[in-house]
XYZ file of C-alpha atoms in Angstrom:
506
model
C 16.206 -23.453 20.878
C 14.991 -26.243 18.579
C 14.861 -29.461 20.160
C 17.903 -31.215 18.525
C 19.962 -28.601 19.802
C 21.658 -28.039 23.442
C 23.353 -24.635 24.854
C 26.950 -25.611 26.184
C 30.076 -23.123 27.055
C 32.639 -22.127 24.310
C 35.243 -23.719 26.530
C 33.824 -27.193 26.561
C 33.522 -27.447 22.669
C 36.773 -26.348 22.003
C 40.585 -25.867 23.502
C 41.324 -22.074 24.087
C 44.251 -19.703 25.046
C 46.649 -17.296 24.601
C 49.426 -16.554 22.047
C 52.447 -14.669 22.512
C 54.298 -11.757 22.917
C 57.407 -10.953 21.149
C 59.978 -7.834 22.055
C 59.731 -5.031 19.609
C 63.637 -5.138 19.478
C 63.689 -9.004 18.514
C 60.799 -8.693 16.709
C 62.947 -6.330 14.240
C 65.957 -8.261 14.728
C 64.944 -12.001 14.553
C 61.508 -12.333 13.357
C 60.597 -9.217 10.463
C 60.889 -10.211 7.060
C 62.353 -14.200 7.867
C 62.757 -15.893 4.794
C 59.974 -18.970 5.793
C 57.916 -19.966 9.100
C 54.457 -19.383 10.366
C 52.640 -15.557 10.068
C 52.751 -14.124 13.105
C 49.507 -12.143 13.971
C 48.995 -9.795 16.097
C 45.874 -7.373 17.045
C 46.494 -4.751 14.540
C 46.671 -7.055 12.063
C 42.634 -8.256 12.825
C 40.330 -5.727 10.673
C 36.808 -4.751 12.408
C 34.894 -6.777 9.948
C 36.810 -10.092 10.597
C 39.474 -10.031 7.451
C 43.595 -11.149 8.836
C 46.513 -9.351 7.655
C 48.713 -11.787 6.426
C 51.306 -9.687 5.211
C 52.681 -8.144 8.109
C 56.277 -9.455 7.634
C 56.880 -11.056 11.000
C 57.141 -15.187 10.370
C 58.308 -17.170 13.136
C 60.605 -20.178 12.384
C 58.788 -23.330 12.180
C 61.057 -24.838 15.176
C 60.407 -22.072 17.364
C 58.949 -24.326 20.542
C 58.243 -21.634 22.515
C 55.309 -20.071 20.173
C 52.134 -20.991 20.135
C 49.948 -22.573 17.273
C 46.473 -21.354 15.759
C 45.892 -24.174 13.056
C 44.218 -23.495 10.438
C 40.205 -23.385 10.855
C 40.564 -21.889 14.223
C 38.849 -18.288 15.579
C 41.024 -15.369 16.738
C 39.126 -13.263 19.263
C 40.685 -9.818 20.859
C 40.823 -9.957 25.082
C 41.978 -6.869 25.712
C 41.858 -3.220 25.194
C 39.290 -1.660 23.001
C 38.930 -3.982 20.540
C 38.484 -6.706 22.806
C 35.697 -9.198 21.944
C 34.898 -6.857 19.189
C 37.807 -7.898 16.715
C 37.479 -11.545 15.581
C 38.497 -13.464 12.469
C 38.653 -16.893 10.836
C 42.287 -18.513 10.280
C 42.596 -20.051 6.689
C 46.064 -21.302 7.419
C 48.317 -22.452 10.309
C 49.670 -19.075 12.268
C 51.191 -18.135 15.707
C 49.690 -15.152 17.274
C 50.202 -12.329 20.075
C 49.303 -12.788 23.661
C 46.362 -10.044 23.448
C 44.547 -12.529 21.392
C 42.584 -15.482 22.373
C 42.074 -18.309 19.425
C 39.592 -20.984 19.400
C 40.533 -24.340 18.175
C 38.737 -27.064 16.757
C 40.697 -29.761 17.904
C 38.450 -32.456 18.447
C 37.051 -32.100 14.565
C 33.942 -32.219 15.672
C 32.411 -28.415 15.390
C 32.207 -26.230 12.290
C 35.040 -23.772 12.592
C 33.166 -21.148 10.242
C 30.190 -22.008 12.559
C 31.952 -20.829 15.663
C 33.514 -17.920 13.290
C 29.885 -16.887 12.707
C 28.482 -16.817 16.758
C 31.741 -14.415 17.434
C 30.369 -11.995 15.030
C 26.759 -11.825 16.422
C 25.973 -9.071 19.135
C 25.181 -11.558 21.784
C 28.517 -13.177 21.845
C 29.663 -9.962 22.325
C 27.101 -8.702 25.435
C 28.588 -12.115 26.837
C 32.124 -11.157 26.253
C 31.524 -7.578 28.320
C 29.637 -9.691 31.214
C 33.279 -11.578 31.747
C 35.204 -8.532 30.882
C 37.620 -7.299 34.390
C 36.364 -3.781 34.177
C 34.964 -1.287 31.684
C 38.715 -1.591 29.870
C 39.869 -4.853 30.985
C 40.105 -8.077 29.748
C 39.008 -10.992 30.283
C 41.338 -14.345 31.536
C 40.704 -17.496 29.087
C 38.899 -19.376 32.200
C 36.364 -16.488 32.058
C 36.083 -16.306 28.060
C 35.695 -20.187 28.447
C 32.515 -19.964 29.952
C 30.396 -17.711 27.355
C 27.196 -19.792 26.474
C 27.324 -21.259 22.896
C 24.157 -22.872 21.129
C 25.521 -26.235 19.662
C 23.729 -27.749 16.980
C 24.028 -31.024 14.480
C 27.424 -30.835 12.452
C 25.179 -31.161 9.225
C 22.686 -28.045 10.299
C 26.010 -26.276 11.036
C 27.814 -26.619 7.680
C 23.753 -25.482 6.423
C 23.815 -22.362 8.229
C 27.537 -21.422 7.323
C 26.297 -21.545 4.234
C 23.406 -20.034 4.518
C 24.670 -16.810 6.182
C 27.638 -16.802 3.550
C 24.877 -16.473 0.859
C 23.025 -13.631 2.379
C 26.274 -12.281 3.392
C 27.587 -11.786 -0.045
C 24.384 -9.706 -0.949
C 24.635 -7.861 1.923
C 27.931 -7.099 1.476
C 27.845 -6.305 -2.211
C 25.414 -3.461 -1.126
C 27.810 -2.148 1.694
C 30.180 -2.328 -1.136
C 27.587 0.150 -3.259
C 27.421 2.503 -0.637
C 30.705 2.901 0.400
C 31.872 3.587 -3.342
C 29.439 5.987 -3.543
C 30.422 7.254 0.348
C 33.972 7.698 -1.330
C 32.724 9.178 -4.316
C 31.425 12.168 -2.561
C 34.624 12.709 -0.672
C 35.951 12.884 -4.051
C 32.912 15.436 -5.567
C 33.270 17.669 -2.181
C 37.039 18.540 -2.995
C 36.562 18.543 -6.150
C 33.616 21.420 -5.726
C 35.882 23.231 -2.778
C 39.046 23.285 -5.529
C 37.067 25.031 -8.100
C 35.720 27.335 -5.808
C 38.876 28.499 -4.574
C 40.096 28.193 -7.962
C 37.467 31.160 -9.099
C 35.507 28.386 -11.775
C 32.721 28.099 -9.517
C 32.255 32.189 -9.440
C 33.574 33.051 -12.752
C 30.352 33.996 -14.023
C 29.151 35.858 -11.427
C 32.124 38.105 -11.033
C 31.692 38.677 -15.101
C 28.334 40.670 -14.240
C 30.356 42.692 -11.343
C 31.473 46.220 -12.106
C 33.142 47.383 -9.322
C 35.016 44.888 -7.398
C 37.729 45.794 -5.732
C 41.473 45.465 -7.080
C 43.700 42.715 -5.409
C 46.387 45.596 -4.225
C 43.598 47.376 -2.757
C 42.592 44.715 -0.817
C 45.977 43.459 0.360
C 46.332 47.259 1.718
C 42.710 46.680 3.579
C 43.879 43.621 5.008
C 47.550 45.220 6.483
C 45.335 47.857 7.964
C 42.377 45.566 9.789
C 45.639 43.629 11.335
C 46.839 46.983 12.804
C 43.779 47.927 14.094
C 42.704 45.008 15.606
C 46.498 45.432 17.673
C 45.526 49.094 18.092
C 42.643 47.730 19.948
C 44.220 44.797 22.307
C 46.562 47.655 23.429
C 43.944 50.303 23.996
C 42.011 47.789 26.003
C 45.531 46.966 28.072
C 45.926 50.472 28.808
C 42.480 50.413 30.311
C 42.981 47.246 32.413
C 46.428 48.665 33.875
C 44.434 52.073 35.095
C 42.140 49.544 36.856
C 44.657 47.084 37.931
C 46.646 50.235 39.374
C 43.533 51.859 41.444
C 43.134 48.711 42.737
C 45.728 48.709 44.510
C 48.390 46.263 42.275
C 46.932 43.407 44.242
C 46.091 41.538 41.530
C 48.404 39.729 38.549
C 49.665 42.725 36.314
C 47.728 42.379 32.969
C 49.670 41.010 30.412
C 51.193 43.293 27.715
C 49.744 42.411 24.032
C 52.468 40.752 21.853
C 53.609 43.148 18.793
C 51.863 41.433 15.631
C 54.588 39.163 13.955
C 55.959 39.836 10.581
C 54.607 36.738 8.328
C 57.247 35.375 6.079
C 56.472 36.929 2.106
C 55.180 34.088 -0.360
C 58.320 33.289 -2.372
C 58.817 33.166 -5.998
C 59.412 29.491 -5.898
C 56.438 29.124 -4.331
C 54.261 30.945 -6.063
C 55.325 29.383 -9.224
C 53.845 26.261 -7.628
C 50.744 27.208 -7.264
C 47.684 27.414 -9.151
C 46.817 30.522 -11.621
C 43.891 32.992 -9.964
C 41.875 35.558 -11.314
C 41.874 39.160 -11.238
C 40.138 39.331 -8.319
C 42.117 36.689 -6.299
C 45.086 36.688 -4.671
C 47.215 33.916 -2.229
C 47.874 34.694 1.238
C 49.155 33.132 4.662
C 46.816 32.307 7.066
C 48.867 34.201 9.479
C 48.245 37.573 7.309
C 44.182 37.297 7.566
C 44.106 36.642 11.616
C 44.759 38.824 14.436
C 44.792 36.309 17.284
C 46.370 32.772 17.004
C 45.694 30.960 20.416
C 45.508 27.525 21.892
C 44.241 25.656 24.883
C 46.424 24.796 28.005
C 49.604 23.179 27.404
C 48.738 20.196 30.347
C 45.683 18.399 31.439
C 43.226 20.310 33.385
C 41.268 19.375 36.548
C 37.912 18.076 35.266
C 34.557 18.496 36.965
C 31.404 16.285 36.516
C 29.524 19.224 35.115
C 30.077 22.708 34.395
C 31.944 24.127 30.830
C 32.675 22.048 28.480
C 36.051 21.330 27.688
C 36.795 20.121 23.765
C 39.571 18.350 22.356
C 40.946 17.670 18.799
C 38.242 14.578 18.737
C 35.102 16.914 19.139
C 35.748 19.208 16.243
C 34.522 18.038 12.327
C 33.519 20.592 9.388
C 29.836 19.578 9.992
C 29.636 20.635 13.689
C 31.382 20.438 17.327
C 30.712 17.783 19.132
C 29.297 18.493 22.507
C 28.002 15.164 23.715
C 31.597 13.160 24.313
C 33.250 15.970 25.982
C 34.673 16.839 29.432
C 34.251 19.205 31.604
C 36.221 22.807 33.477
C 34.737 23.953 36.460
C 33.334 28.048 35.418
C 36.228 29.116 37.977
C 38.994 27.355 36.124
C 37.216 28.267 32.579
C 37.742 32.518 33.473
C 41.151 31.139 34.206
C 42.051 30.063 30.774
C 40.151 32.424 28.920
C 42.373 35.274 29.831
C 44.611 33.346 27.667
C 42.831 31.689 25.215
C 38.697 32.340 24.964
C 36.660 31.115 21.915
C 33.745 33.506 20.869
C 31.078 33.317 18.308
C 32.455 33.157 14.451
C 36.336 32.419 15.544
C 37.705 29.524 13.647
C 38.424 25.699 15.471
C 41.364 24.779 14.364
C 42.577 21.116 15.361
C 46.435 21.360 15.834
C 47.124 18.088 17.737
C 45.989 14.067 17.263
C 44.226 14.321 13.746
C 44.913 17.938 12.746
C 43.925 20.334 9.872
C 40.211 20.600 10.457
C 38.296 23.752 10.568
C 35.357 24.406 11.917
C 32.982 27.699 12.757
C 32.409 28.368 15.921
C 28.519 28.817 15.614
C 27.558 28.444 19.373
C 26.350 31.186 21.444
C 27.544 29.759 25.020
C 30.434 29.128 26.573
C 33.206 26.463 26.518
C 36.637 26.027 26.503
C 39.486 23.883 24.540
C 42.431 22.100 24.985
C 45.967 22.442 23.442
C 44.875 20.334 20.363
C 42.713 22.930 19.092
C 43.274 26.211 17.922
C 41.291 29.473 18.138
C 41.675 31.405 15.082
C 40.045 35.235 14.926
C 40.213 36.657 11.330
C 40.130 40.404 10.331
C 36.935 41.809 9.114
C 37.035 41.160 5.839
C 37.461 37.678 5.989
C 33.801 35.583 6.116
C 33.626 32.599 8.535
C 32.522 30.282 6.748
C 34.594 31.013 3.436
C 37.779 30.045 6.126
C 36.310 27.252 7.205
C 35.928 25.793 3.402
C 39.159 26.809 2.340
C 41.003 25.519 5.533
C 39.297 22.124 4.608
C 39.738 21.866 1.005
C 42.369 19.447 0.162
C 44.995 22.741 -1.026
C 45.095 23.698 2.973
C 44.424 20.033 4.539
C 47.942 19.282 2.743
C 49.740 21.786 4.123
C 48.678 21.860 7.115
C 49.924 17.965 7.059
C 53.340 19.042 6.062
C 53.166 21.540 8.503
C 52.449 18.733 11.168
C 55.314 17.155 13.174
C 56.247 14.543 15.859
C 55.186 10.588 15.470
C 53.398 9.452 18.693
C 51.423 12.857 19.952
C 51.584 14.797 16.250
C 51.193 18.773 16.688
C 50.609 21.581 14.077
C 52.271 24.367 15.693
C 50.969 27.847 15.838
C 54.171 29.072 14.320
C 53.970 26.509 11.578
C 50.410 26.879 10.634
C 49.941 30.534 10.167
C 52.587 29.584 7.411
C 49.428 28.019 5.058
C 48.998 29.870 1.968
C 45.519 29.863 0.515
C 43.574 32.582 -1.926
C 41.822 35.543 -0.926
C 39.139 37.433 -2.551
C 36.795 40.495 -1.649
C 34.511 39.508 1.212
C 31.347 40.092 -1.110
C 32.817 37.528 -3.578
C 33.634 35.008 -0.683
C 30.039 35.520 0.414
C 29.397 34.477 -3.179
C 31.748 31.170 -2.661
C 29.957 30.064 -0.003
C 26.483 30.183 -1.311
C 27.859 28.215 -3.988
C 29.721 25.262 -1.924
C 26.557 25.356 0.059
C 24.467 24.788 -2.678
C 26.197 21.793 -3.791
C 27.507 20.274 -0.378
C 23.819 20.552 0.899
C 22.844 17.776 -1.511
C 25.723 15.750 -0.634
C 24.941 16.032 2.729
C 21.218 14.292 2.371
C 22.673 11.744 0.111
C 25.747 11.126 2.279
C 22.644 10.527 5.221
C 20.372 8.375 3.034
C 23.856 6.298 3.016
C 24.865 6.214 6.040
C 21.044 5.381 6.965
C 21.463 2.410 4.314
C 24.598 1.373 5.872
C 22.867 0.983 9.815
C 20.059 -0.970 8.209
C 22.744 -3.314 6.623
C 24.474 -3.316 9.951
C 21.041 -4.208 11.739
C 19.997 -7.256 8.806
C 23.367 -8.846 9.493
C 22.821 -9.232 13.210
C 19.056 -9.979 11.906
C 20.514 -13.084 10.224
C 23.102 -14.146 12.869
C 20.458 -13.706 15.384
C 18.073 -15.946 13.145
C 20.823 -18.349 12.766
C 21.834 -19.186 16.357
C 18.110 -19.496 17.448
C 17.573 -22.013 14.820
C 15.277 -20.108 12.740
C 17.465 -19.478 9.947
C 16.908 -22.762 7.779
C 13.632 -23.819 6.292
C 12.120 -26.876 7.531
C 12.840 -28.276 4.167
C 16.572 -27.240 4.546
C 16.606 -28.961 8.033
C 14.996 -32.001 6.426
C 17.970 -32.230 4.291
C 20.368 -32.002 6.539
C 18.652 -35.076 8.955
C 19.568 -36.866 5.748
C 23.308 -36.605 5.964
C 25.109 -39.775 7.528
C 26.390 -37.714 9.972
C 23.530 -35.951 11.262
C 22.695 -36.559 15.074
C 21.286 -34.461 18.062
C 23.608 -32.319 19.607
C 23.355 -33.926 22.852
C 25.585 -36.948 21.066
C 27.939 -34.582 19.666
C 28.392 -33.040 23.576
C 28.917 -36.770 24.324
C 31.933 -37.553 21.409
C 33.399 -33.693 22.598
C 33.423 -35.402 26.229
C 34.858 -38.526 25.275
C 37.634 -36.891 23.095
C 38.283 -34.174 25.899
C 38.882 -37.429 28.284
């Protein structure tokens, strides 16, 4: 730290504390959409990269005494939950705030607010937060929060490095701005290549230099009859188990009886009308018409184990791959338990049904595991190709309906009886094979460029920190620049500034 400047605690610089709560009943009644008053801001309304939500429609009357004040210049910082010490923002006009918020206030008009903005967004200030936090999900009380370290420097090299940073901040940021256009450009290029392909554009020549593909009644006939023998087979394999169940003795729970397949409503008139025109050699479908088993995980929370099989959730599953490093874990015991009910194998379908639903993903991995009740096992007939389900399940056609198809507002659930209603186009399995070769053709691009993005965004990530890091050791301004600032009529060591912040806190 350079000599002119002295490390001090946030809560000697500044006054600090709490806002408050309001009842969600008079918050409706009372406070949502008042005619004039102060914003009132709450958590939610703080984004992750430090912008306020103004326009939330809660205002609190101006004679409200009860409510706290954040005037205008002062620093919102989260205290509890996940966001705490994470979320923090700059107020650019007088507000009153919730009670899960902490805001700093430059009352004694003697500190930068922008300048204190600034420290809460650098990684240390955070480390600092998590050393005072009560717990790994806790928060922390404002007598603890008062007491993270804060480098104090001259008011003039303050307003210098605000505006510093807010220079190099605006490049930065106009890059992030690049890559996230071009991020959501993509998003827009994958559907557009996964509509076309399950439109028949993206095979359309290909299927000109075919000769004998199969006709679409022949196929739906090939389909009926993979469905019945696939039953055939669950009940041949029950008979089996009840021989050995019986010269056993009984002692053991009867095996369960296979359910009859169920009759999948027809595709109506109306709704075929809605949808788009296929070739020849396509045809739509239910989902429920191309599977023969339609399963999900226990209905309740298991017991977990420290080790053993892992256990996956709705979180874990994305098109590009399962995620096996944030999971939980059965014990093997309790995982032959539930797979007499519900066992993924190699090439079935993950299917999330509960939290954020309507993503499909194949099951590539040769070992086992187990899932939860958000996710859905999905084992298609024969003629259906992994992959090509996967795609089609995620192109924006399914991902819609399976949305509609999703109910409830707190814990949201695709039921199994509601998504085996999806309609999406079939085609012979050597002209899927065909459809997948070319979405993987194309998404495999996207993929390295979506990487050399996200790789661009980290490095933005790490030169911000770079900067605020930089800043708040002092090394941020030239020695020219901190010439310049010595110049100003209010320019003195910090240790004089601590002394007017004493005098005014007397």
């Amino acid at each position: 730290m350079r000599e002119d400047w002295v490390e001090t605690e946030l809560g000697y610089i500044s006054k600090i504390y709490n806002g408050n709560s309001i009842n969600a009943q008079l918050k409706k009644e009372k406070y949502l959409n008042f005619p004039s008053g102060f914003n009132y801001i709450a958590t939610k309304d703080l984004s992750s990269d430090g912008v306020i939500n103004y326009q939330n429609g809660i205002k609190i009357p101006i004679n409200e005494p009860k409510f706290k004040i954040a005037p205008n210049g002062s620093v919102l910082v989260c205290s509890e939950g996940g966001s705490a010490g994470r979320k923090t923002a700059y107020v650019n006009e007088d507000i009153c705030f919730g009670n899960k918020l902490f805001a700093i206030t430059n009352e004694f008009n003697l500190i930068e607010g922008k300048y204190v903005f600034y420290y809460t967004r650098y990684r240390k200030f955070f480390e600092d937060f998590k050393n005072q936090m009560n717990g790994i999900i806790g928060g922390v009380s404002a007598r603890k929060f008062s007491l993270i370290p804060f480098p104090l420097s001259p008011l003039p090299i303050q307003r210098a490095i605000v505006s510093k940073i807010e220079t190099l901040f605006s490049d930065l940021d106009n890059g992030i701005s690049d890559l996230k256009k071009a991020q959501d450009q993509l998003r827009i290029y994958r559907q557009a290549v996964l509509k076309k392909a399950f439109e028949g554009e993206l095979t359309k020549g290909w299927r000109d230099k075919q000769i004998d593909l199969p006709a679409a009644e022949e196929l739906l006939e090939q389909i009926k009859q993979e469905r019945q023998k696939h039953y055939e087979q669950q009940l041949d394999d029950w008979k089996k188990s009840i021989k050995i169940w019986e010269e056993n003795g009984k002692e053991a729970k009867r095996p369960s009886k296979p359910r009859q397949l169920v009759e999948i409503p027809v595709i109506s008139e109306d709704e075929l009308i809605e949808l788009p025109v296929l070739p020849k050699t396509m045809f739509w479908k239910r989902l429920g018409d191309i599977v023969w088993s339609v399963k999900d995980g226990p209905h309740y929370s298991p017991k977990y184990s420290e080790s053993g099989i892992p256990f996956l959730s709705g979180g874990n599953i994305r098109p590009s791959g399962v995620d096996f490093k944030n999971v939980k874990y059965i014990s093997l015991e309790l995982h032959g338990e539930l797979s007499k009910r519900c066992k993924p194998e190699l090439n079935d379908i993950l299917y999330t049904k509960g939290g954020t639903t309507g993503i499909a993903r194949v099951n590539t991995y040769d070992f086992d595991f187990n899932v939860w009740v958000h996710v859905a096992v999905l084992k298609s007939i024969d003629s259906i190709v992994p992959f090509y389900l996967q795609h089609v399940l995620n192109s924006t056609h399914c991902y819609k309906q399976s949305q509609k198809y999703t109910h409830g507002v707190g814990n949201q659930d695709l039921g199994l009886t509601r998504l085996v209603l999806i309609v999406l186009p079939i085609c012979s399995k050597r002209e899927q094979h065909q459809i997948v070769r070319e979405i993987e053709s194309r998404l495999s691009v996207c993929d390295k460029v979506e990487e050399s993005i996200k790789e661009g965004l980290e490095k933005a990530e790490a030169l911000r920190q770079s900067i605020l890091k930089k800043a708040f050791e002092g090394k941020l301004l030239s020695q020219a620049e901190i010439e310049k600032c010595k110049q100003e009529p209010d320019y003195e060591p910090a240790s004089e500034l601590l002394k007017k912040i004493k005098a005014e806190r007397k």
